[in-house]
mmCIF file of C-alpha atoms (C1' of nucleotides) in Angstrom:
data_model
loop_
_atom_site.group_PDB
_atom_site.id
_atom_site.type_symbol
_atom_site.label_atom_id
_atom_site.label_comp_id
_atom_site.label_asym_id
_atom_site.label_seq_id
_atom_site.Cartn_x
_atom_site.Cartn_y
_atom_site.Cartn_z
ATOM 1 C CA MET A 194 12.067 -42.328 -0.684
ATOM 2 C CA THR A 195 13.193 -40.135 2.178
ATOM 3 C CA ARG A 196 12.458 -36.737 0.649
ATOM 4 C CA SER A 197 8.800 -35.902 0.373
ATOM 5 C CA THR A 198 7.294 -36.422 -3.026
ATOM 6 C CA LEU A 199 6.362 -32.769 -3.171
ATOM 7 C CA GLU A 200 9.931 -31.696 -2.529
ATOM 8 C CA THR A 201 11.158 -34.038 -5.228
ATOM 9 C CA ALA A 202 8.656 -32.594 -7.682
ATOM 10 C CA VAL A 203 9.740 -29.033 -6.982
ATOM 11 C CA ALA A 204 13.391 -29.995 -7.280
ATOM 12 C CA ALA A 205 12.809 -31.837 -10.550
ATOM 13 C CA ASN A 206 10.879 -28.897 -11.964
ATOM 14 C CA HIS A 207 13.763 -26.626 -11.087
ATOM 15 C CA GLU A 208 16.343 -29.004 -12.472
ATOM 16 C CA LEU A 209 14.517 -29.370 -15.768
ATOM 17 C CA PHE A 210 14.213 -25.632 -16.094
ATOM 18 C CA MET A 211 17.914 -25.134 -15.470
ATOM 19 C CA GLN A 212 18.937 -27.948 -17.793
ATOM 20 C CA THR A 213 16.779 -26.663 -20.612
ATOM 21 C CA GLY A 214 18.168 -23.161 -20.186
ATOM 22 C CA ASP A 215 21.684 -24.497 -20.111
ATOM 23 C CA ARG A 216 21.236 -26.500 -23.299
ATOM 24 C CA ILE A 217 19.754 -23.714 -25.411
ATOM 25 C CA GLU A 218 22.197 -21.094 -24.202
ATOM 26 C CA SER A 219 24.472 -21.333 -27.227
ATOM 27 C CA VAL A 220 21.554 -21.362 -29.674
ATOM 28 C CA LEU A 221 20.218 -18.150 -28.165
ATOM 29 C CA ALA A 222 23.630 -16.558 -28.495
ATOM 30 C CA GLU A 223 23.660 -17.387 -32.201
ATOM 31 C CA PHE A 224 20.428 -15.452 -32.585
ATOM 32 C CA GLY A 225 21.818 -12.535 -30.596
ATOM 33 C CA LEU A 226 19.418 -13.292 -27.758
ATOM 34 C CA THR A 227 19.922 -13.394 -24.012
ATOM 35 C CA PRO A 228 17.850 -15.543 -21.669
ATOM 36 C CA ALA A 229 15.683 -12.549 -20.776
ATOM 37 C CA THR A 230 15.056 -11.442 -24.360
ATOM 38 C CA ALA A 231 14.399 -15.003 -25.480
ATOM 39 C CA GLN A 232 11.869 -15.512 -22.715
ATOM 40 C CA ALA A 233 10.099 -12.301 -23.673
ATOM 41 C CA LEU A 234 10.146 -13.207 -27.358
ATOM 42 C CA TRP A 235 8.653 -16.602 -26.596
ATOM 43 C CA ALA A 236 5.911 -14.992 -24.532
ATOM 44 C CA ILE A 237 4.580 -13.065 -27.519
ATOM 45 C CA ASP A 238 2.325 -15.475 -29.368
ATOM 46 C CA PRO A 239 1.914 -14.173 -32.927
ATOM 47 C CA THR A 240 -1.435 -15.951 -33.246
ATOM 48 C CA GLU A 241 -2.941 -13.848 -30.487
ATOM 49 C CA ALA A 242 -3.667 -10.163 -30.203
ATOM 50 C CA PRO A 243 -0.501 -8.162 -29.457
ATOM 51 C CA PRO A 244 -0.251 -7.757 -25.678
ATOM 52 C CA SER A 245 0.249 -4.496 -23.830
ATOM 53 C CA MET A 246 3.387 -3.858 -21.847
ATOM 54 C CA LYS A 247 1.402 -4.319 -18.679
ATOM 55 C CA SER A 248 -0.010 -7.709 -19.576
ATOM 56 C CA LEU A 249 3.346 -8.889 -20.879
ATOM 57 C CA ALA A 250 5.054 -7.855 -17.660
ATOM 58 C CA ALA A 251 2.512 -9.834 -15.669
ATOM 59 C CA ARG A 252 3.040 -12.850 -17.893
ATOM 60 C CA LEU A 253 6.794 -12.663 -17.321
ATOM 61 C CA TYR A 254 6.582 -11.962 -13.584
ATOM 62 C CA CYS A 255 8.577 -8.784 -13.950
ATOM 63 C CA ASN A 256 7.798 -5.126 -13.440
ATOM 64 C CA ALA A 257 7.284 -2.386 -15.973
ATOM 65 C CA PRO A 258 10.777 -0.867 -15.996
ATOM 66 C CA ASN A 259 12.307 -4.278 -16.495
ATOM 67 C CA LEU A 260 10.053 -5.044 -19.422
ATOM 68 C CA SER A 261 10.784 -1.670 -21.000
ATOM 69 C CA PHE A 262 14.470 -2.517 -20.803
ATOM 70 C CA VAL A 263 14.026 -5.941 -22.386
ATOM 71 C CA MET A 264 11.674 -4.661 -25.090
ATOM 72 C CA ASN A 265 14.197 -2.001 -26.030
ATOM 73 C CA GLN A 266 16.680 -4.739 -26.757
ATOM 74 C CA LEU A 267 14.170 -6.628 -28.886
ATOM 75 C CA THR A 268 13.190 -3.511 -30.822
ATOM 76 C CA ASP A 269 16.849 -2.609 -31.363
ATOM 77 C CA ARG A 270 17.301 -6.129 -32.633
ATOM 78 C CA GLY A 271 14.353 -5.547 -34.996
ATOM 79 C CA LEU A 272 12.260 -8.397 -33.613
ATOM 80 C CA VAL A 273 9.315 -6.502 -32.139
ATOM 81 C CA GLU A 274 7.511 -3.225 -32.702
ATOM 82 C CA ARG A 275 5.677 -1.074 -30.212
ATOM 83 C CA SER A 276 2.631 0.895 -31.216
ATOM 84 C CA ALA A 277 0.081 2.938 -29.339
ATOM 85 C CA ASP A 278 -3.164 1.221 -28.449
ATOM 86 C CA PRO A 279 -5.871 3.280 -30.207
ATOM 87 C CA SER A 280 -8.380 2.563 -27.455
ATOM 88 C CA ASP A 281 -6.058 3.827 -24.699
ATOM 89 C CA ARG A 282 -3.148 5.904 -25.875
ATOM 90 C CA ARG A 283 -1.286 5.477 -22.608
ATOM 91 C CA SER A 284 -0.933 1.805 -23.396
ATOM 92 C CA ARG A 285 1.493 0.396 -25.933
ATOM 93 C CA VAL A 286 0.991 -2.954 -27.601
ATOM 94 C CA VAL A 287 3.899 -5.105 -28.643
ATOM 95 C CA ALA A 288 3.866 -7.074 -31.896
ATOM 96 C CA LEU A 289 6.435 -9.339 -33.522
ATOM 97 C CA THR A 290 7.997 -8.246 -36.787
ATOM 98 C CA GLU A 291 8.358 -10.672 -39.658
ATOM 99 C CA ASP A 292 11.912 -11.317 -38.482
ATOM 100 C CA GLY A 293 10.654 -11.665 -34.939
ATOM 101 C CA ARG A 294 8.266 -14.415 -35.939
ATOM 102 C CA ARG A 295 11.042 -16.270 -37.722
ATOM 103 C CA VAL A 296 13.469 -16.024 -34.809
ATOM 104 C CA ARG A 297 10.791 -16.959 -32.301
ATOM 105 C CA SER A 298 9.908 -20.080 -34.273
ATOM 106 C CA ALA A 299 13.557 -21.019 -34.562
ATOM 107 C CA VAL A 300 14.134 -20.583 -30.831
ATOM 108 C CA ILE A 301 11.124 -22.720 -29.975
ATOM 109 C CA GLU A 302 12.194 -25.324 -32.514
ATOM 110 C CA ALA A 303 15.677 -25.499 -31.033
ATOM 111 C CA THR A 304 14.327 -25.674 -27.505
ATOM 112 C CA LEU A 305 12.000 -28.557 -28.302
ATOM 113 C CA ALA A 306 14.882 -30.388 -29.907
ATOM 114 C CA LEU A 307 17.136 -29.948 -26.888
ATOM 115 C CA THR A 308 14.830 -30.084 -23.877
ATOM 116 C CA PRO A 309 15.052 -33.201 -21.710
ATOM 117 C CA PHE A 310 11.273 -33.520 -22.103
ATOM 118 C CA ALA A 311 11.942 -34.655 -25.672
ATOM 119 C CA GLY A 312 12.899 -38.025 -24.224
ATOM 120 C CA LEU A 313 9.332 -38.795 -23.174
ATOM 121 C CA THR A 314 6.810 -40.636 -25.311
ATOM 122 C CA ASP A 315 3.679 -38.933 -26.605
ATOM 123 C CA ASP A 316 1.557 -40.655 -23.990
ATOM 124 C CA GLU A 317 3.884 -39.625 -21.202
ATOM 125 C CA LEU A 318 3.909 -36.053 -22.482
ATOM 126 C CA ARG A 319 0.137 -35.926 -22.507
ATOM 127 C CA GLN A 320 0.003 -37.240 -18.953
ATOM 128 C CA LEU A 321 2.631 -34.734 -17.931
ATOM 129 C CA VAL A 322 0.837 -31.806 -19.541
ATOM 130 C CA GLN A 323 -2.313 -32.880 -17.762
ATOM 131 C CA LEU A 324 -0.591 -32.893 -14.371
ATOM 132 C CA LEU A 325 1.298 -29.643 -14.868
ATOM 133 C CA GLY A 326 -1.873 -28.031 -16.113
ATOM 134 C CA LYS A 327 -3.732 -29.086 -13.017
ATOM 135 C CA ALA A 328 -0.983 -27.704 -10.796
ATOM 136 C CA LEU A 329 -1.291 -24.422 -12.645
ATOM 137 C CA GLY A 330 -4.991 -24.401 -11.952
ATOM 138 C CA ARG A 331 -5.887 -24.636 -15.605
ATOM 139 C CA GLY A 332 -9.018 -26.725 -15.613
ATOM 140 C CA GLY A 333 -9.393 -30.194 -17.135
ATOM 141 C CA THR A 334 -8.335 -30.504 -20.753
ATOM 142 C CA GLY A 335 -9.033 -27.481 -22.861
ATOM 143 C CA GLY A 336 -8.255 -24.451 -20.747
ATOM 144 C CA PRO A 337 -6.886 -21.492 -22.686
ATOM 145 C CA PRO A 338 -3.106 -21.773 -22.824
ATOM 146 C CA GLN A 339 -1.677 -18.529 -21.585
ATOM 147 C CA ALA A 340 1.750 -19.670 -20.479
ATOM 148 C CA PRO A 341 4.985 -17.881 -21.284
ATOM 149 C CA ALA A 342 8.072 -19.973 -21.706
ATOM 150 C CA ALA A 343 11.639 -21.092 -21.565
ATOM 151 C CA SER A 344 14.697 -18.987 -21.006
ATOM 152 C CA MET B 93 -4.679 -28.659 -29.146
ATOM 153 C CA THR B 94 -2.828 -26.603 -31.711
ATOM 154 C CA ARG B 95 0.510 -26.300 -29.923
ATOM 155 C CA SER B 96 2.537 -29.447 -29.795
ATOM 156 C CA THR B 97 2.314 -31.353 -26.555
ATOM 157 C CA LEU B 98 6.052 -31.003 -26.102
ATOM 158 C CA GLU B 99 5.877 -27.241 -26.402
ATOM 159 C CA THR B 100 3.057 -27.127 -23.887
ATOM 160 C CA ALA B 101 5.077 -29.223 -21.461
ATOM 161 C CA VAL B 102 8.106 -26.962 -21.718
ATOM 162 C CA ALA B 103 5.946 -23.871 -21.313
ATOM 163 C CA ALA B 104 4.109 -25.315 -18.315
ATOM 164 C CA ASN B 105 7.334 -26.340 -16.637
ATOM 165 C CA HIS B 106 8.681 -22.839 -17.152
ATOM 166 C CA GLU B 107 5.513 -21.260 -15.859
ATOM 167 C CA LEU B 108 5.540 -23.386 -12.720
ATOM 168 C CA PHE B 109 9.133 -22.495 -12.030
ATOM 169 C CA MET B 110 8.429 -18.794 -12.411
ATOM 170 C CA GLN B 111 5.301 -18.951 -10.288
ATOM 171 C CA THR B 112 7.067 -20.797 -7.508
ATOM 172 C CA GLY B 113 9.901 -18.296 -7.515
ATOM 173 C CA ASP B 114 7.464 -15.435 -7.495
ATOM 174 C CA ARG B 115 5.548 -16.811 -4.529
ATOM 175 C CA ILE B 116 8.530 -17.455 -2.282
ATOM 176 C CA GLU B 117 10.240 -14.177 -3.074
ATOM 177 C CA SER B 118 9.056 -12.398 0.061
ATOM 178 C CA VAL B 119 9.851 -15.370 2.286
ATOM 179 C CA LEU B 120 13.420 -15.404 1.021
ATOM 180 C CA ALA B 121 13.721 -11.701 1.724
ATOM 181 C CA GLU B 122 12.680 -12.309 5.320
ATOM 182 C CA PHE B 123 15.594 -14.711 5.684
ATOM 183 C CA GLY B 124 17.971 -12.246 4.084
ATOM 184 C CA LEU B 125 18.275 -14.465 1.040
ATOM 185 C CA THR B 126 18.268 -13.648 -2.661
ATOM 186 C CA PRO B 127 17.131 -16.097 -5.330
ATOM 187 C CA ALA B 128 20.728 -17.033 -6.063
ATOM 188 C CA THR B 129 21.735 -17.607 -2.448
ATOM 189 C CA ALA B 130 18.546 -19.533 -1.709
ATOM 190 C CA GLN B 131 19.123 -21.798 -4.672
ATOM 191 C CA ALA B 132 22.674 -22.490 -3.542
ATOM 192 C CA LEU B 133 21.566 -23.106 0.023
ATOM 193 C CA TRP B 134 18.941 -25.576 -1.158
ATOM 194 C CA ALA B 135 21.520 -27.397 -3.234
ATOM 195 C CA ILE B 136 23.594 -28.284 -0.171
ATOM 196 C CA ASP B 137 21.987 -31.391 1.274
ATOM 197 C CA PRO B 138 23.115 -31.691 4.907
ATOM 198 C CA THR B 139 22.571 -35.450 4.825
ATOM 199 C CA GLU B 140 25.231 -35.885 2.161
ATOM 200 C CA ALA B 141 28.953 -35.315 2.155
ATOM 201 C CA PRO B 142 29.803 -31.601 1.840
ATOM 202 C CA PRO B 143 30.329 -30.864 -1.868
ATOM 203 C CA SER B 144 33.325 -29.130 -3.342
ATOM 204 C CA MET B 145 32.986 -25.757 -5.033
ATOM 205 C CA LYS B 146 33.445 -27.467 -8.365
ATOM 206 C CA SER B 147 30.687 -30.017 -7.901
ATOM 207 C CA LEU B 148 28.349 -27.395 -6.467
ATOM 208 C CA ALA B 149 28.947 -25.152 -9.455
ATOM 209 C CA ALA B 150 28.098 -28.007 -11.799
ATOM 210 C CA ARG B 151 24.943 -28.728 -9.825
ATOM 211 C CA LEU B 152 23.875 -25.094 -10.119
ATOM 212 C CA TYR B 153 24.852 -24.689 -13.773
ATOM 213 C CA CYS B 154 27.120 -21.775 -12.988
ATOM 214 C CA ASN B 155 30.834 -21.228 -13.200
ATOM 215 C CA ALA B 156 33.431 -21.044 -10.475
ATOM 216 C CA PRO B 157 33.668 -17.264 -10.036
ATOM 217 C CA ASN B 158 29.910 -17.021 -9.758
ATOM 218 C CA LEU B 159 29.765 -19.678 -7.075
ATOM 219 C CA SER B 160 32.562 -18.005 -5.148
ATOM 220 C CA PHE B 161 30.509 -14.826 -5.175
ATOM 221 C CA VAL B 162 27.361 -16.557 -3.949
ATOM 222 C CA MET B 163 29.200 -18.577 -1.303
ATOM 223 C CA ASN B 164 30.771 -15.405 0.046
ATOM 224 C CA GLN B 165 27.297 -14.075 0.691
ATOM 225 C CA LEU B 166 26.257 -17.266 2.439
ATOM 226 C CA THR B 167 29.389 -17.326 4.600
ATOM 227 C CA ASP B 168 28.962 -13.638 5.464
ATOM 228 C CA ARG B 169 25.427 -14.539 6.430
ATOM 229 C CA GLY B 170 26.820 -17.328 8.624
ATOM 230 C CA LEU B 171 24.955 -20.111 6.854
ATOM 231 C CA VAL B 172 27.829 -22.104 5.346
ATOM 232 C CA GLU B 173 31.482 -22.740 6.074
ATOM 233 C CA ARG B 174 34.288 -23.521 3.692
ATOM 234 C CA SER B 175 37.131 -25.839 4.649
ATOM 235 C CA ALA B 176 40.026 -27.384 2.766
ATOM 236 C CA ASP B 177 39.562 -30.907 1.495
ATOM 237 C CA PRO B 178 42.287 -32.994 3.197
ATOM 238 C CA SER B 179 42.583 -35.322 0.217
ATOM 239 C CA ASP B 180 43.196 -32.453 -2.230
ATOM 240 C CA ARG B 181 44.117 -29.175 -0.658
ATOM 241 C CA ARG B 182 43.298 -27.207 -3.797
ATOM 242 C CA SER B 183 39.663 -28.112 -3.310
ATOM 243 C CA ARG B 184 37.375 -26.556 -0.723
ATOM 244 C CA VAL B 185 34.300 -28.285 0.587
ATOM 245 C CA VAL B 186 31.218 -26.372 1.639
ATOM 246 C CA ALA B 187 29.168 -27.378 4.674
ATOM 247 C CA LEU B 188 26.059 -25.883 6.252
ATOM 248 C CA THR B 189 26.341 -24.374 9.709
ATOM 249 C CA GLU B 190 23.750 -25.110 12.355
ATOM 250 C CA ASP B 191 22.001 -21.894 11.377
ATOM 251 C CA GLY B 192 22.342 -22.835 7.729
ATOM 252 C CA ARG B 193 20.506 -26.096 8.312
ATOM 253 C CA ARG B 194 17.699 -24.289 10.088
ATOM 254 C CA VAL B 195 17.299 -21.656 7.395
ATOM 255 C CA ARG B 196 17.505 -24.233 4.630
ATOM 256 C CA SER B 197 14.745 -26.284 6.233
ATOM 257 C CA ALA B 198 12.593 -23.205 6.687
ATOM 258 C CA VAL B 199 13.050 -22.171 3.046
ATOM 259 C CA ILE B 200 12.128 -25.627 1.800
ATOM 260 C CA GLU B 201 9.171 -25.734 4.143
ATOM 261 C CA ALA B 202 7.893 -22.385 2.893
ATOM 262 C CA THR B 203 8.419 -23.374 -0.717
ATOM 263 C CA LEU B 204 6.475 -26.602 -0.345
ATOM 264 C CA ALA B 205 3.661 -24.667 1.269
ATOM 265 C CA LEU B 206 3.498 -22.128 -1.543
ATOM 266 C CA THR B 207 4.347 -24.034 -4.711
ATOM 267 C CA PRO B 208 1.481 -24.680 -7.115
ATOM 268 C CA PHE B 209 2.474 -28.349 -7.020
ATOM 269 C CA ALA B 210 0.945 -28.452 -3.551
ATOM 270 C CA GLY B 211 -2.450 -28.556 -5.233
ATOM 271 C CA LEU B 212 -1.892 -32.061 -6.564
ATOM 272 C CA THR B 213 -2.879 -35.237 -4.772
ATOM 273 C CA ASP B 214 -0.281 -37.707 -3.542
ATOM 274 C CA ASP B 215 -1.006 -40.027 -6.429
ATOM 275 C CA GLU B 216 -0.680 -37.249 -8.941
ATOM 276 C CA LEU B 217 2.572 -36.136 -7.365
ATOM 277 C CA ARG B 218 3.984 -39.625 -7.564
ATOM 278 C CA GLN B 219 3.016 -39.860 -11.231
ATOM 279 C CA LEU B 220 4.522 -36.462 -11.855
ATOM 280 C CA VAL B 221 7.793 -37.281 -10.109
ATOM 281 C CA GLN B 222 7.977 -40.440 -12.137
ATOM 282 C CA LEU B 223 7.602 -38.532 -15.408
ATOM 283 C CA LEU B 224 9.956 -35.703 -14.514
ATOM 284 C CA GLY B 225 12.476 -38.237 -13.302
ATOM 285 C CA LYS B 226 12.340 -40.072 -16.581
ATOM 286 C CA ALA B 227 12.829 -36.838 -18.510
ATOM 287 C CA LEU B 228 15.897 -36.176 -16.388
ATOM 288 C CA GLY B 229 17.235 -39.567 -17.302
ATOM 289 C CA ARG B 230 17.052 -40.837 -13.754
ATOM 290 C CA GLY B 231 16.158 -44.474 -14.182
ATOM 291 C CA GLY B 232 12.916 -46.107 -13.050
ATOM 292 C CA THR B 233 12.073 -45.633 -9.408
ATOM 293 C CA GLY B 234 15.047 -45.528 -7.125
ATOM 294 C CA GLY B 235 17.731 -43.557 -8.918
ATOM 295 C CA PRO B 236 19.939 -41.452 -6.649
ATOM 296 C CA PRO B 237 18.368 -38.018 -6.243
ATOM 297 C CA GLN B 238 20.995 -35.475 -7.129
ATOM 298 C CA ALA B 239 18.832 -32.534 -8.050
ATOM 299 C CA PRO B 240 19.422 -28.983 -6.828
ATOM 300 C CA ALA B 241 16.408 -26.787 -6.383
ATOM 301 C CA ALA B 242 14.153 -23.816 -6.428
ATOM 302 C CA SER B 243 15.075 -20.176 -6.477
ATOM 303 C "C1'" DC C 57 -12.514 21.453 -15.603
ATOM 304 C "C1'" DC C 58 -9.622 19.475 -12.171
ATOM 305 C "C1'" DA C 59 -7.784 15.747 -8.949
ATOM 306 C "C1'" DG C 60 -6.561 11.279 -8.750
ATOM 307 C "C1'" DA C 61 -5.447 6.987 -10.991
ATOM 308 C "C1'" DT C 62 -3.143 4.397 -14.638
ATOM 309 C "C1'" DG C 63 0.449 2.947 -18.289
ATOM 310 C "C1'" DC C 64 4.837 3.594 -19.695
ATOM 311 C "C1'" DT C 65 9.545 5.288 -19.627
ATOM 312 C "C1'" DT C 66 13.932 7.047 -17.670
ATOM 313 C "C1'" DC C 67 17.248 7.005 -14.160
ATOM 314 C "C1'" DG C 68 20.120 5.226 -10.595
ATOM 315 C "C1'" DA C 69 21.367 1.462 -7.647
ATOM 316 C "C1'" DG C 70 22.152 -3.226 -6.551
ATOM 317 C "C1'" DC C 71 22.386 -8.018 -7.758
ATOM 318 C "C1'" DC C 72 23.840 -11.802 -10.883
ATOM 319 C "C1'" DT C 73 26.956 -13.901 -14.244
ATOM 320 C "C1'" DC C 74 30.834 -14.302 -16.846
ATOM 321 C "C1'" DG C 75 35.834 -14.274 -18.974
ATOM 322 C "C1'" DA C 76 40.598 -13.215 -17.919
ATOM 323 C "C1'" DA C 77 44.211 -13.310 -14.832
ATOM 324 C "C1'" DT C 78 46.317 -15.115 -10.625
ATOM 325 C "C1'" DC C 79 47.740 -18.309 -6.984
ATOM 326 C "C1'" DA C 80 48.215 -22.799 -4.739
ATOM 327 C "C1'" DA C 81 48.273 -27.595 -5.156
ATOM 328 C "C1'" DT C 82 48.393 -31.885 -7.813
ATOM 329 C "C1'" DT C 83 49.807 -34.885 -11.591
ATOM 330 C "C1'" DG C 84 52.654 -36.838 -15.167
ATOM 331 C "C1'" DG C 85 56.850 -37.304 -17.662
ATOM 332 C "C1'" DT C 86 61.707 -37.517 -17.578
ATOM 333 C "C1'" DA D 210 63.722 -35.516 -7.633
ATOM 334 C "C1'" DC D 211 62.504 -32.072 -10.819
ATOM 335 C "C1'" DC D 212 59.831 -29.273 -13.945
ATOM 336 C "C1'" DA D 213 55.843 -28.518 -17.056
ATOM 337 C "C1'" DA D 214 51.160 -28.911 -17.590
ATOM 338 C "C1'" DT D 215 46.810 -29.347 -15.367
ATOM 339 C "C1'" DT D 216 43.359 -28.417 -11.993
ATOM 340 C "C1'" DG D 217 40.514 -25.972 -8.171
ATOM 341 C "C1'" DA D 218 39.584 -21.782 -6.349
ATOM 342 C "C1'" DT D 219 39.630 -16.776 -5.971
ATOM 343 C "C1'" DT D 220 39.847 -11.829 -7.409
ATOM 344 C "C1'" DC D 221 38.894 -8.321 -10.645
ATOM 345 C "C1'" DG D 222 36.464 -5.821 -14.126
ATOM 346 C "C1'" DA D 223 32.702 -5.633 -17.430
ATOM 347 C "C1'" DG D 224 28.138 -6.334 -18.759
ATOM 348 C "C1'" DG D 225 23.442 -8.060 -18.194
ATOM 349 C "C1'" DC D 226 19.216 -8.276 -15.308
ATOM 350 C "C1'" DT D 227 15.858 -6.412 -11.959
ATOM 351 C "C1'" DC D 228 13.972 -3.168 -9.158
ATOM 352 C "C1'" DG D 229 12.110 1.345 -6.730
ATOM 353 C "C1'" DA D 230 11.565 6.242 -7.355
ATOM 354 C "C1'" DA D 231 10.487 9.943 -10.215
ATOM 355 C "C1'" DG D 232 8.459 11.949 -14.280
ATOM 356 C "C1'" DC D 233 5.348 12.329 -18.307
ATOM 357 C "C1'" DA D 234 1.194 11.503 -20.916
ATOM 358 C "C1'" DT D 235 -3.367 9.874 -20.808
ATOM 359 C "C1'" DC D 236 -7.667 8.400 -18.917
ATOM 360 C "C1'" DT D 237 -11.537 8.563 -15.404
ATOM 361 C "C1'" DG D 238 -14.683 10.360 -12.012
ATOM 362 C "C1'" DG D 239 -16.656 14.019 -9.872
#
DNA sequence: CCAGATGCTTCGAGCCTCGAATCAATTGGT
DNA sequence: ACCAATTGATTCGAGGCTCGAAGCATCTGG
């Protein structure tokens, strides 16, 4: 192995990201989603408290204007709703609509069916999650999952 | 663990990609590179035969016009050179210039220093590369590395 | 009560990506 | 040898994505 293991890992991470995005592209289009809107939709976990624009932007590594733009598309599409945070009326929290929850589930479903990771066994996946989690600095086993996700 | 392991793996892979990109952003700017040009530069391995536009586009999951656009930036920047392929004069092969090789090395160096994967031990990295490689369908240990890389 | 800080949005600019059209070169059939 | 179809690359125009600057509303500290 001439390339360093670290370089290979970074390259493989990148490649898997690109391949996954490439494979779900047409599915997203069927739902009227773009990579950016799909990523944002995925990042809103309906089982958690609706995030503010600020926290969502941080989660997506984008700035506030960008998130406003993307959220406008999702609200136009009827998938999310913005409402004022009662405790701080400057802040707006974003929640999925009923339709938003359905589309989000469908997108995740399709992604899990198409991602190259689907070719790994359960044991391999658990090992992998362990290693990726450590790289992300999420402690041993049970750290709170706060990750966003695929484009 | 309430989320499926597969979903967690996809989310973690995505998160690592985004975090890496976020961390190297300022380094790329110092080299006058954008995410797209840096990715293309990385994808040209100087130890291999210069790829054609077509094969490079496939490697980067983009189409021909897009790659033309990105390559124009890299040639303007003096990092790559295009020349006609003698065996098929429709095709143009892309090669790094001396400066291109230097900048490419520096970008990779900076990325490896900043990526969250750097927090793993050698053993963990080897395990990880093994798993990612299997997901990518690259056989056991020695499959030919053909991956592109980070933005 | 006011000055500064904070959260969000709008606006304008630049970058990224794509489909359609075009040109040059190759390939295959006759 | 010729011509039609194919292929690789580029240009052009449109649209999507991302950002910094500016503006507005709200909160906080003094």
